[in-house]
Amino acid sequence: MASVIEGQHILLHIDGKIMDDQQFFEPNSTSVSLTLNSSNYPYSLSVKLTYHDYIEHIQDHKLLLVIYFLFLCGALSWGAYRLMNKPETLETLETLIASAIENEEIIPYVQPYVDKDSNMVGVEVLARWLHPSKGVINPDLFIPLAEDSGLIIPMTKSLMNQVQKKLSPHQGCFSQEFNISFNISAKHCTRSELLEDSLGFLNALSKAKVALSFELTERELIEDTREARELFDALHLHHVQLAIDDFGTGHASLNYLNLFHFDVLKIDRSFVQMVGTNSVSMHIVENLLDLAVRLDMKTVAEGVETEEQAKYLRSHGVDYLQGYFFFQPMPLDEFINTYLDVSL
Ligand code: C2E
Ligand code: CA
Ligand code: CA
């Protein structure tokens, strides 16, 4: 029964004895590496593999093994990077942002905006990280992480607090209604704290004719929940206005705009920049402006950089204009020193 195949001895195990193609062995007198048991009869076959057999196998399959080995190394390195390196970096960045908020290193810059007659009627608050060694860091570099980690909420609270504290001693300088607008994240709209913070803000500045508004980007839509709708209703009840920001870049439906009763529509800079270019782009801008009029919302054109753009937008009924042509964003202190001593 037992035979020699490609130089390997196949052994037959039967009746407590082991046999190869020559003779019987006593059990345990030889070690086996692979065994195949018969399910129907009381015998099994085994083969004894030597180190030489293993080495030969490796040589026969070496290309496959090298690929397998490289893949394994790659997978292990990637796993190690994911497990140890990346979360640690993110964690470190989150910790840095958290302590920057705590230490009020994330500060309010403001960019004023004007009405049709170029009167300054309000400011948009824009976050800047005043890093002790790296200087001023723009929001694009830290807002996405603040949003992912939930730190955006304490950050917005801190900005509202700083603006309130700094404007409070200058309340007498506001002779007409002045709008202060904060950018908020959709995440914030499930929190009743937003209402409490808004009321706190308006109370602290009650001697000034301050109107508060929040800007929500069209790129991140709010979930239609009872909480969100109640919050928006309560904000409206207290005359807090809601603006849809970056309009034209996201996917807000007319139903969405009505559902949350947005009061203001901010036309994205990319459309404003189409003014004065080719006629196809101009049609898009005209359609956006038509839509805003039909929706009965106030309109703000963002990113106005030239007189031609300003003229065109005014002549097409845009209510407010914002952009470098009028004002650059500036530190709140600079705004207070430069503009609050003159009558607004
Ligand atoms: P945004 O809300 O659309 O703000 C307008 C951005 O356009 C600002 O960039 C402003 O500096 C810039 N800008 C204004 N006028 C002009 C112009 O005429 N030309 C050009 N090229 N740019 C102009 P910034 O301050 O870097 O902010 C970038 C974005 O970061 C903001 O876009 C907003 O989405 C976000 N962001 C800023 N501060 C906050 C914040 O406190 N909270 C939240 N959630 N997001 C914020
Ligand atoms: Ca904005
Ligand atoms: Ca915008």
CSV table of C-alpha atoms and ligand atoms in Angstrom, one decimal:
chain,number,residue,atom,x,y,z
A,1,MET,CA,0.0,0.0,0.0
A,2,ALA,CA,2.6,2.6,1.1
A,3,SER,CA,4.6,4.1,-1.7
A,4,VAL,CA,7.2,6.8,-2.5
A,5,ILE,CA,5.9,9.8,-4.3
A,6,GLU,CA,8.4,12.5,-5.4
A,7,GLY,CA,10.8,11.4,-2.8
A,8,GLN,CA,8.4,11.6,0.1
A,9,HIS,CA,7.5,8.5,2.2
A,10,ILE,CA,3.7,7.9,2.5
A,11,LEU,CA,3.0,5.8,5.6
A,12,LEU,CA,0.0,3.6,6.2
A,13,HIS,CA,-1.3,3.5,9.8
A,14,ILE,CA,-3.3,0.4,10.5
A,15,ASP,CA,-4.1,-1.7,13.5
A,16,GLY,CA,-1.8,0.3,15.7
A,17,LYS,CA,1.1,-0.3,13.3
A,18,ILE,CA,2.9,2.0,10.8
A,19,MET,CA,4.1,0.7,7.5
A,20,ASP,CA,6.0,2.2,4.5
A,21,ASP,CA,6.7,0.6,1.2
A,22,GLN,CA,9.4,-1.6,2.8
A,23,GLN,CA,8.5,-2.5,6.4
A,24,PHE,CA,6.4,-2.1,9.6
A,25,PHE,CA,7.5,0.5,12.2
A,26,GLU,CA,6.7,0.6,15.9
A,27,PRO,CA,4.4,3.6,16.7
A,28,ASN,CA,6.4,6.8,17.8
A,29,SER,CA,9.5,5.6,16.1
A,30,THR,CA,8.9,8.1,13.4
A,31,SER,CA,7.3,11.6,13.4
A,32,VAL,CA,4.8,12.6,10.9
A,33,SER,CA,3.8,16.1,9.6
A,34,LEU,CA,0.5,15.5,7.7
A,35,THR,CA,-2.1,12.8,8.3
A,36,LEU,CA,-5.3,11.9,6.4
A,37,ASN,CA,-7.8,9.7,8.2
A,38,SER,CA,-10.2,7.4,6.4
A,39,SER,CA,-13.8,8.1,7.5
A,40,ASN,CA,-15.0,4.6,6.6
A,41,TYR,CA,-12.1,2.2,7.4
A,42,PRO,CA,-9.7,2.0,10.3
A,43,TYR,CA,-6.6,3.3,8.6
A,44,SER,CA,-4.9,6.6,8.0
A,45,LEU,CA,-2.2,7.8,5.7
A,46,SER,CA,0.6,10.2,6.7
A,47,VAL,CA,3.5,11.8,5.2
A,48,LYS,CA,6.7,12.9,6.9
A,49,LEU,CA,7.9,16.4,5.8
A,50,THR,CA,11.6,17.4,6.3
A,51,TYR,CA,13.0,20.9,6.4
A,52,HIS,CA,14.3,20.2,3.0
A,53,ASP,CA,10.7,19.7,1.8
A,54,TYR,CA,9.7,23.1,3.3
A,55,ILE,CA,12.6,24.9,1.7
A,56,GLU,CA,11.8,23.3,-1.7
A,57,HIS,CA,8.1,24.4,-1.3
A,58,ILE,CA,9.2,28.0,-0.6
A,59,GLN,CA,11.5,27.9,-3.6
A,60,ASP,CA,8.8,26.6,-5.9
A,61,HIS,CA,6.4,29.3,-4.8
A,62,LYS,CA,8.8,32.1,-4.1
A,63,LEU,CA,7.3,34.8,-6.3
A,64,LEU,CA,3.9,34.3,-4.7
A,65,LEU,CA,5.4,34.3,-1.2
A,66,VAL,CA,7.3,37.5,-1.9
A,67,ILE,CA,4.1,39.2,-3.0
A,68,TYR,CA,2.3,37.8,0.0
A,69,PHE,CA,5.1,39.0,2.3
A,70,LEU,CA,5.1,42.5,0.8
A,71,PHE,CA,1.3,42.7,1.1
A,72,LEU,CA,1.5,41.6,4.7
A,73,CYS,CA,4.1,44.2,5.5
A,74,GLY,CA,2.0,46.9,3.7
A,75,ALA,CA,-1.1,45.9,5.6
A,76,LEU,CA,0.7,45.8,8.9
A,77,SER,CA,2.3,49.2,8.4
A,78,TRP,CA,-1.1,50.7,7.3
A,79,GLY,CA,-2.8,49.2,10.3
A,80,ALA,CA,-0.1,50.5,12.6
A,81,TYR,CA,-0.4,54.0,11.0
A,82,ARG,CA,-4.2,54.0,11.4
A,83,LEU,CA,-4.1,52.6,14.9
A,84,MET,CA,-1.3,54.6,16.4
A,85,ASN,CA,-0.1,57.5,14.2
A,86,LYS,CA,-3.1,59.2,12.7
A,87,PRO,CA,-5.5,59.2,15.6
A,88,GLU,CA,-2.7,60.5,17.7
A,89,THR,CA,-2.1,63.4,15.3
A,90,LEU,CA,-5.8,64.2,15.1
A,91,GLU,CA,-6.1,63.9,18.8
A,92,THR,CA,-3.2,66.3,19.2
A,93,LEU,CA,-4.8,68.8,16.8
A,94,GLU,CA,-8.1,68.5,18.6
A,95,THR,CA,-6.4,69.1,21.9
A,96,LEU,CA,-4.6,72.1,20.5
A,97,ILE,CA,-7.9,73.5,19.1
A,98,ALA,CA,-9.6,72.8,22.4
A,99,SER,CA,-6.9,74.7,24.4
A,100,ALA,CA,-6.9,77.5,21.8
A,101,ILE,CA,-10.6,78.0,22.4
A,102,GLU,CA,-10.1,77.8,26.2
A,103,ASN,CA,-7.3,80.5,26.0
A,104,GLU,CA,-9.3,82.7,23.6
A,105,GLU,CA,-6.6,82.3,20.9
A,106,ILE,CA,-9.5,81.8,18.5
A,107,ILE,CA,-10.6,85.4,18.1
A,108,PRO,CA,-13.3,87.3,16.2
A,109,TYR,CA,-12.4,89.1,13.0
A,110,VAL,CA,-15.3,91.1,11.5
A,111,GLN,CA,-16.1,92.0,7.9
A,112,PRO,CA,-18.6,94.8,7.6
A,113,TYR,CA,-21.2,94.8,4.8
A,114,VAL,CA,-23.1,97.7,3.3
A,115,ASP,CA,-26.6,98.5,2.0
A,116,LYS,CA,-27.3,99.9,-1.5
A,117,ASP,CA,-26.2,103.3,-0.5
A,118,SER,CA,-22.9,102.0,0.8
A,119,ASN,CA,-23.9,102.6,4.5
A,120,MET,CA,-22.3,100.0,6.8
A,121,VAL,CA,-25.3,98.1,8.2
A,122,GLY,CA,-23.6,95.1,9.9
A,123,VAL,CA,-20.7,92.8,10.3
A,124,GLU,CA,-20.0,89.1,9.8
A,125,VAL,CA,-17.9,87.5,12.5
A,126,LEU,CA,-15.1,85.4,11.0
A,127,ALA,CA,-12.9,83.2,13.2
A,128,ARG,CA,-9.1,83.5,13.2
A,129,TRP,CA,-6.7,81.5,15.3
A,130,LEU,CA,-4.1,83.8,16.7
A,131,HIS,CA,-1.4,81.1,17.2
A,132,PRO,CA,1.4,82.1,19.6
A,133,SER,CA,4.2,81.0,17.2
A,134,LYS,CA,2.5,80.6,13.8
A,135,GLY,CA,0.6,83.9,13.7
A,136,VAL,CA,-2.9,84.3,12.2
A,137,ILE,CA,-4.3,81.0,11.0
A,138,ASN,CA,-7.3,81.1,8.6
A,139,PRO,CA,-10.5,79.2,9.4
A,140,ASP,CA,-10.3,76.9,6.5
A,141,LEU,CA,-7.5,75.1,8.3
A,142,PHE,CA,-9.2,74.5,11.6
A,143,ILE,CA,-13.0,74.8,11.1
A,144,PRO,CA,-13.4,71.4,9.4
A,145,LEU,CA,-11.7,69.6,12.3
A,146,ALA,CA,-13.6,71.7,14.8
A,147,GLU,CA,-16.8,70.6,13.1
A,148,ASP,CA,-15.9,66.9,13.0
A,149,SER,CA,-14.9,66.9,16.7
A,150,GLY,CA,-17.9,68.9,18.0
A,151,LEU,CA,-15.5,71.7,19.1
A,152,ILE,CA,-17.3,74.0,16.8
A,153,ILE,CA,-20.0,74.5,19.4
A,154,PRO,CA,-17.7,75.8,22.2
A,155,MET,CA,-15.8,77.7,19.6
A,156,THR,CA,-19.0,79.6,18.5
A,157,LYS,CA,-19.9,80.2,22.1
A,158,SER,CA,-16.5,81.6,22.8
A,159,LEU,CA,-16.7,83.9,19.7
A,160,MET,CA,-20.1,85.2,20.8
A,161,ASN,CA,-18.8,85.8,24.3
A,162,GLN,CA,-15.8,87.7,23.1
A,163,VAL,CA,-17.9,89.9,20.7
A,164,GLN,CA,-20.4,90.6,23.4
A,165,LYS,CA,-17.7,91.5,26.0
A,166,LYS,CA,-15.8,93.8,23.6
A,167,LEU,CA,-18.9,95.6,22.2
A,168,SER,CA,-20.6,96.0,25.5
A,169,PRO,CA,-18.7,99.2,26.6
A,170,HIS,CA,-19.4,100.8,23.2
A,171,GLN,CA,-23.2,100.4,23.1
A,172,GLY,CA,-23.8,104.1,23.0
A,173,CYS,CA,-22.0,104.3,19.6
A,174,PHE,CA,-24.7,102.4,17.7
A,175,SER,CA,-27.3,105.1,16.7
A,176,GLN,CA,-29.2,102.8,14.2
A,177,GLU,CA,-29.9,99.1,14.1
A,178,PHE,CA,-26.7,97.2,13.5
A,179,ASN,CA,-26.5,93.5,12.5
A,180,ILE,CA,-24.0,91.1,13.9
A,181,SER,CA,-23.9,87.8,12.1
A,182,PHE,CA,-22.2,84.5,13.2
A,183,ASN,CA,-21.5,81.5,11.1
A,184,ILE,CA,-22.8,78.4,12.8
A,185,SER,CA,-22.7,74.7,12.0
A,186,ALA,CA,-25.8,72.6,11.3
A,187,LYS,CA,-24.8,70.5,14.4
A,188,HIS,CA,-25.5,73.5,16.6
A,189,CYS,CA,-29.1,73.5,15.5
A,190,THR,CA,-30.2,70.6,17.6
A,191,ARG,CA,-29.1,72.4,20.8
A,192,SER,CA,-31.4,74.6,22.8
A,193,GLU,CA,-28.2,76.3,24.1
A,194,LEU,CA,-28.1,78.2,20.9
A,195,LEU,CA,-31.3,80.0,21.9
A,196,GLU,CA,-30.0,80.6,25.5
A,197,ASP,CA,-26.7,81.9,24.1
A,198,SER,CA,-28.6,84.2,21.7
A,199,LEU,CA,-30.7,85.6,24.4
A,200,GLY,CA,-27.7,86.2,26.6
A,201,PHE,CA,-26.0,88.0,23.8
A,202,LEU,CA,-28.9,90.2,23.0
A,203,ASN,CA,-29.5,91.0,26.7
A,204,ALA,CA,-25.8,92.0,27.2
A,205,LEU,CA,-26.1,94.4,24.2
A,206,SER,CA,-29.7,95.5,24.9
A,207,LYS,CA,-28.7,99.2,25.1
A,208,ALA,CA,-27.4,99.1,21.5
A,209,LYS,CA,-29.7,98.5,18.6
A,210,VAL,CA,-28.1,95.2,17.8
A,211,ALA,CA,-29.8,92.6,15.7
A,212,LEU,CA,-28.4,89.1,15.7
A,213,SER,CA,-28.2,86.6,12.8
A,214,PHE,CA,-26.8,83.2,12.1
A,215,GLU,CA,-25.4,82.0,8.8
A,216,LEU,CA,-25.8,78.4,7.8
A,217,THR,CA,-24.0,77.1,4.8
A,218,GLU,CA,-26.1,75.5,2.0
A,219,ARG,CA,-23.4,72.9,1.7
A,220,GLU,CA,-24.4,71.3,5.0
A,221,LEU,CA,-28.2,71.0,5.3
A,222,ILE,CA,-30.0,70.8,8.7
A,223,GLU,CA,-31.9,67.7,9.4
A,224,ASP,CA,-35.6,68.2,9.4
A,225,THR,CA,-36.3,67.4,13.0
A,226,ARG,CA,-38.9,68.7,15.5
A,227,GLU,CA,-36.0,70.0,17.7
A,228,ALA,CA,-34.5,72.0,14.8
A,229,ARG,CA,-37.8,73.5,13.7
A,230,GLU,CA,-38.7,74.4,17.3
A,231,LEU,CA,-35.3,76.0,17.8
A,232,PHE,CA,-35.7,78.1,14.6
A,233,ASP,CA,-39.2,79.2,15.6
A,234,ALA,CA,-38.0,80.2,19.0
A,235,LEU,CA,-35.1,82.2,17.4
A,236,HIS,CA,-37.5,84.0,15.1
A,237,LEU,CA,-39.7,84.8,18.0
A,238,HIS,CA,-36.8,86.7,19.5
A,239,HIS,CA,-36.0,88.4,16.2
A,240,VAL,CA,-32.9,86.4,15.5
A,241,GLN,CA,-32.5,86.1,11.7
A,242,LEU,CA,-31.3,83.1,9.8
A,243,ALA,CA,-29.3,83.4,6.6
A,244,ILE,CA,-28.5,80.7,4.1
A,245,ASP,CA,-24.8,81.1,3.2
A,246,ASP,CA,-22.9,80.2,0.0
A,247,PHE,CA,-26.2,80.0,-1.8
A,248,GLY,CA,-25.9,78.2,-5.2
A,249,THR,CA,-23.2,75.8,-4.1
A,250,GLY,CA,-25.3,73.3,-2.3
A,251,HIS,CA,-28.5,71.4,-2.6
A,252,ALA,CA,-31.2,73.3,-0.7
A,253,SER,CA,-34.6,72.8,-2.2
A,254,LEU,CA,-37.3,75.5,-2.2
A,255,ASN,CA,-39.1,73.3,0.4
A,256,TYR,CA,-36.0,73.4,2.6
A,257,LEU,CA,-35.8,77.2,2.4
A,258,ASN,CA,-39.5,77.6,3.4
A,259,LEU,CA,-39.4,74.9,6.0
A,260,PHE,CA,-36.7,76.7,8.1
A,261,HIS,CA,-37.9,80.2,7.1
A,262,PHE,CA,-34.6,81.6,6.1
A,263,ASP,CA,-34.7,85.4,6.2
A,264,VAL,CA,-31.6,86.2,4.2
A,265,LEU,CA,-29.9,84.6,1.2
A,266,LYS,CA,-26.2,85.1,0.7
A,267,ILE,CA,-25.2,84.6,-2.9
A,268,ASP,CA,-21.9,82.8,-3.1
A,269,ARG,CA,-18.7,84.6,-4.2
A,270,SER,CA,-18.3,82.3,-7.1
A,271,PHE,CA,-21.5,83.7,-8.8
A,272,VAL,CA,-20.6,87.3,-8.0
A,273,GLN,CA,-17.3,86.7,-9.8
A,274,MET,CA,-19.3,85.7,-12.9
A,275,VAL,CA,-20.5,89.3,-13.2
A,276,GLY,CA,-18.9,90.9,-16.3
A,277,THR,CA,-17.7,87.6,-17.7
A,278,ASN,CA,-19.4,85.6,-20.5
A,279,SER,CA,-23.2,85.7,-21.0
A,280,VAL,CA,-23.9,82.1,-20.0
A,281,SER,CA,-22.5,82.7,-16.5
A,282,MET,CA,-24.4,86.0,-16.3
A,283,HIS,CA,-27.7,84.1,-16.8
A,284,ILE,CA,-26.9,81.9,-13.8
A,285,VAL,CA,-26.4,85.1,-11.6
A,286,GLU,CA,-29.6,86.6,-12.9
A,287,ASN,CA,-31.6,83.4,-12.2
A,288,LEU,CA,-30.3,83.3,-8.7
A,289,LEU,CA,-31.3,86.9,-8.1
A,290,ASP,CA,-34.8,86.3,-9.5
A,291,LEU,CA,-35.2,83.3,-7.3
A,292,ALA,CA,-34.2,85.3,-4.2
A,293,VAL,CA,-36.8,88.0,-5.1
A,294,ARG,CA,-39.5,85.4,-5.6
A,295,LEU,CA,-38.7,83.8,-2.3
A,296,ASP,CA,-39.1,87.2,-0.6
A,297,MET,CA,-35.8,87.0,1.2
A,298,LYS,CA,-33.3,89.8,1.7
A,299,THR,CA,-30.2,89.2,-0.4
A,300,VAL,CA,-26.5,89.7,0.4
A,301,ALA,CA,-23.9,89.4,-2.4
A,302,GLU,CA,-20.6,88.1,-1.0
A,303,GLY,CA,-17.1,88.6,-2.3
A,304,VAL,CA,-17.8,91.8,-4.2
A,305,GLU,CA,-14.4,92.9,-5.5
A,306,THR,CA,-15.0,95.4,-8.2
A,307,GLU,CA,-17.1,98.5,-8.8
A,308,GLU,CA,-18.6,96.8,-11.9
A,309,GLN,CA,-19.9,93.9,-9.8
A,310,ALA,CA,-21.3,96.3,-7.2
A,311,LYS,CA,-23.1,98.4,-9.8
A,312,TYR,CA,-24.6,95.3,-11.5
A,313,LEU,CA,-25.7,93.7,-8.3
A,314,ARG,CA,-27.3,96.9,-7.1
A,315,SER,CA,-29.1,97.4,-10.4
A,316,HIS,CA,-30.5,93.8,-10.1
A,317,GLY,CA,-32.0,94.5,-6.7
A,318,VAL,CA,-29.5,93.0,-4.3
A,319,ASP,CA,-30.1,94.4,-0.8
A,320,TYR,CA,-26.6,94.2,0.8
A,321,LEU,CA,-23.1,93.9,-0.5
A,322,GLN,CA,-20.0,92.5,1.2
A,323,GLY,CA,-16.5,92.0,-0.2
A,324,TYR,CA,-13.0,93.4,-0.4
A,325,PHE,CA,-14.3,96.3,-2.6
A,326,PHE,CA,-15.9,97.7,0.6
A,327,PHE,CA,-14.1,96.1,3.6
A,328,GLN,CA,-11.6,93.4,4.3
A,329,PRO,CA,-12.1,91.3,7.4
A,330,MET,CA,-10.3,93.0,10.4
A,331,PRO,CA,-9.7,92.2,14.1
A,332,LEU,CA,-12.7,93.3,16.2
A,333,ASP,CA,-10.4,95.7,18.2
A,334,GLU,CA,-9.5,97.5,14.9
A,335,PHE,CA,-13.2,97.7,14.0
A,336,ILE,CA,-14.0,99.2,17.3
A,337,ASN,CA,-11.1,101.7,17.2
A,338,THR,CA,-11.8,102.7,13.6
A,339,TYR,CA,-15.5,102.8,13.3
A,340,LEU,CA,-17.2,102.9,16.7
A,341,ASP,CA,-16.1,106.4,17.5
A,342,VAL,CA,-17.9,107.8,14.5
A,343,SER,CA,-21.6,107.6,14.4
A,344,LEU,CA,-23.0,104.5,12.6
B,1,C2E,P1,-17.9,82.4,4.5
B,1,C2E,O1,-18.8,82.3,5.7
B,1,C2E,O2,-18.4,82.2,3.2
B,1,C2E,O3,-17.1,83.7,4.7
B,1,C2E,C1,-16.7,84.5,3.6
B,1,C2E,C2,-15.2,84.3,3.3
B,1,C2E,O4,-14.9,85.0,2.1
B,1,C2E,C3,-14.3,84.8,4.4
B,1,C2E,O5,-13.2,83.9,4.4
B,1,C2E,C4,-13.9,86.1,3.9
B,1,C2E,O6,-12.7,86.6,4.4
B,1,C2E,C5,-13.8,85.9,2.4
B,1,C2E,N1,-14.1,87.1,1.7
B,1,C2E,C6,-14.9,88.1,2.0
B,1,C2E,N2,-14.9,89.0,1.0
B,1,C2E,C7,-14.1,88.5,0.0
B,1,C2E,C8,-13.8,89.0,-1.3
B,1,C2E,O7,-14.2,90.1,-1.8
B,1,C2E,N3,-12.9,88.2,-2.0
B,1,C2E,C9,-12.5,87.1,-1.6
B,1,C2E,N4,-11.7,86.3,-2.4
B,1,C2E,N5,-12.8,86.6,-0.4
B,1,C2E,C10,-13.6,87.3,0.4
B,1,C2E,P2,-12.6,83.3,5.7
B,1,C2E,O8,-12.7,84.3,6.8
B,1,C2E,O9,-11.3,82.7,5.4
B,1,C2E,O10,-13.6,82.2,6.1
B,1,C2E,C11,-13.8,81.0,5.3
B,1,C2E,C12,-14.9,80.2,5.8
B,1,C2E,O11,-14.7,79.6,7.1
B,1,C2E,C13,-16.2,81.0,5.9
B,1,C2E,O12,-16.8,81.2,4.7
B,1,C2E,C14,-17.0,80.1,6.8
B,1,C2E,O13,-17.6,79.1,6.1
B,1,C2E,C15,-15.9,79.5,7.7
B,1,C2E,N6,-15.9,80.2,9.0
B,1,C2E,C16,-15.2,81.3,9.3
B,1,C2E,N7,-15.5,81.7,10.6
B,1,C2E,C17,-16.3,80.7,11.1
B,1,C2E,C18,-17.0,80.5,12.4
B,1,C2E,O14,-16.9,81.3,13.3
B,1,C2E,N8,-17.8,79.4,12.5
B,1,C2E,C19,-18.1,78.6,11.4
B,1,C2E,N9,-18.9,77.6,11.6
B,1,C2E,N10,-17.5,78.8,10.2
B,1,C2E,C20,-16.6,79.8,10.1
B,2,CA,CA,-20.7,83.3,6.2
B,3,CA,CA,-20.3,82.5,2.2
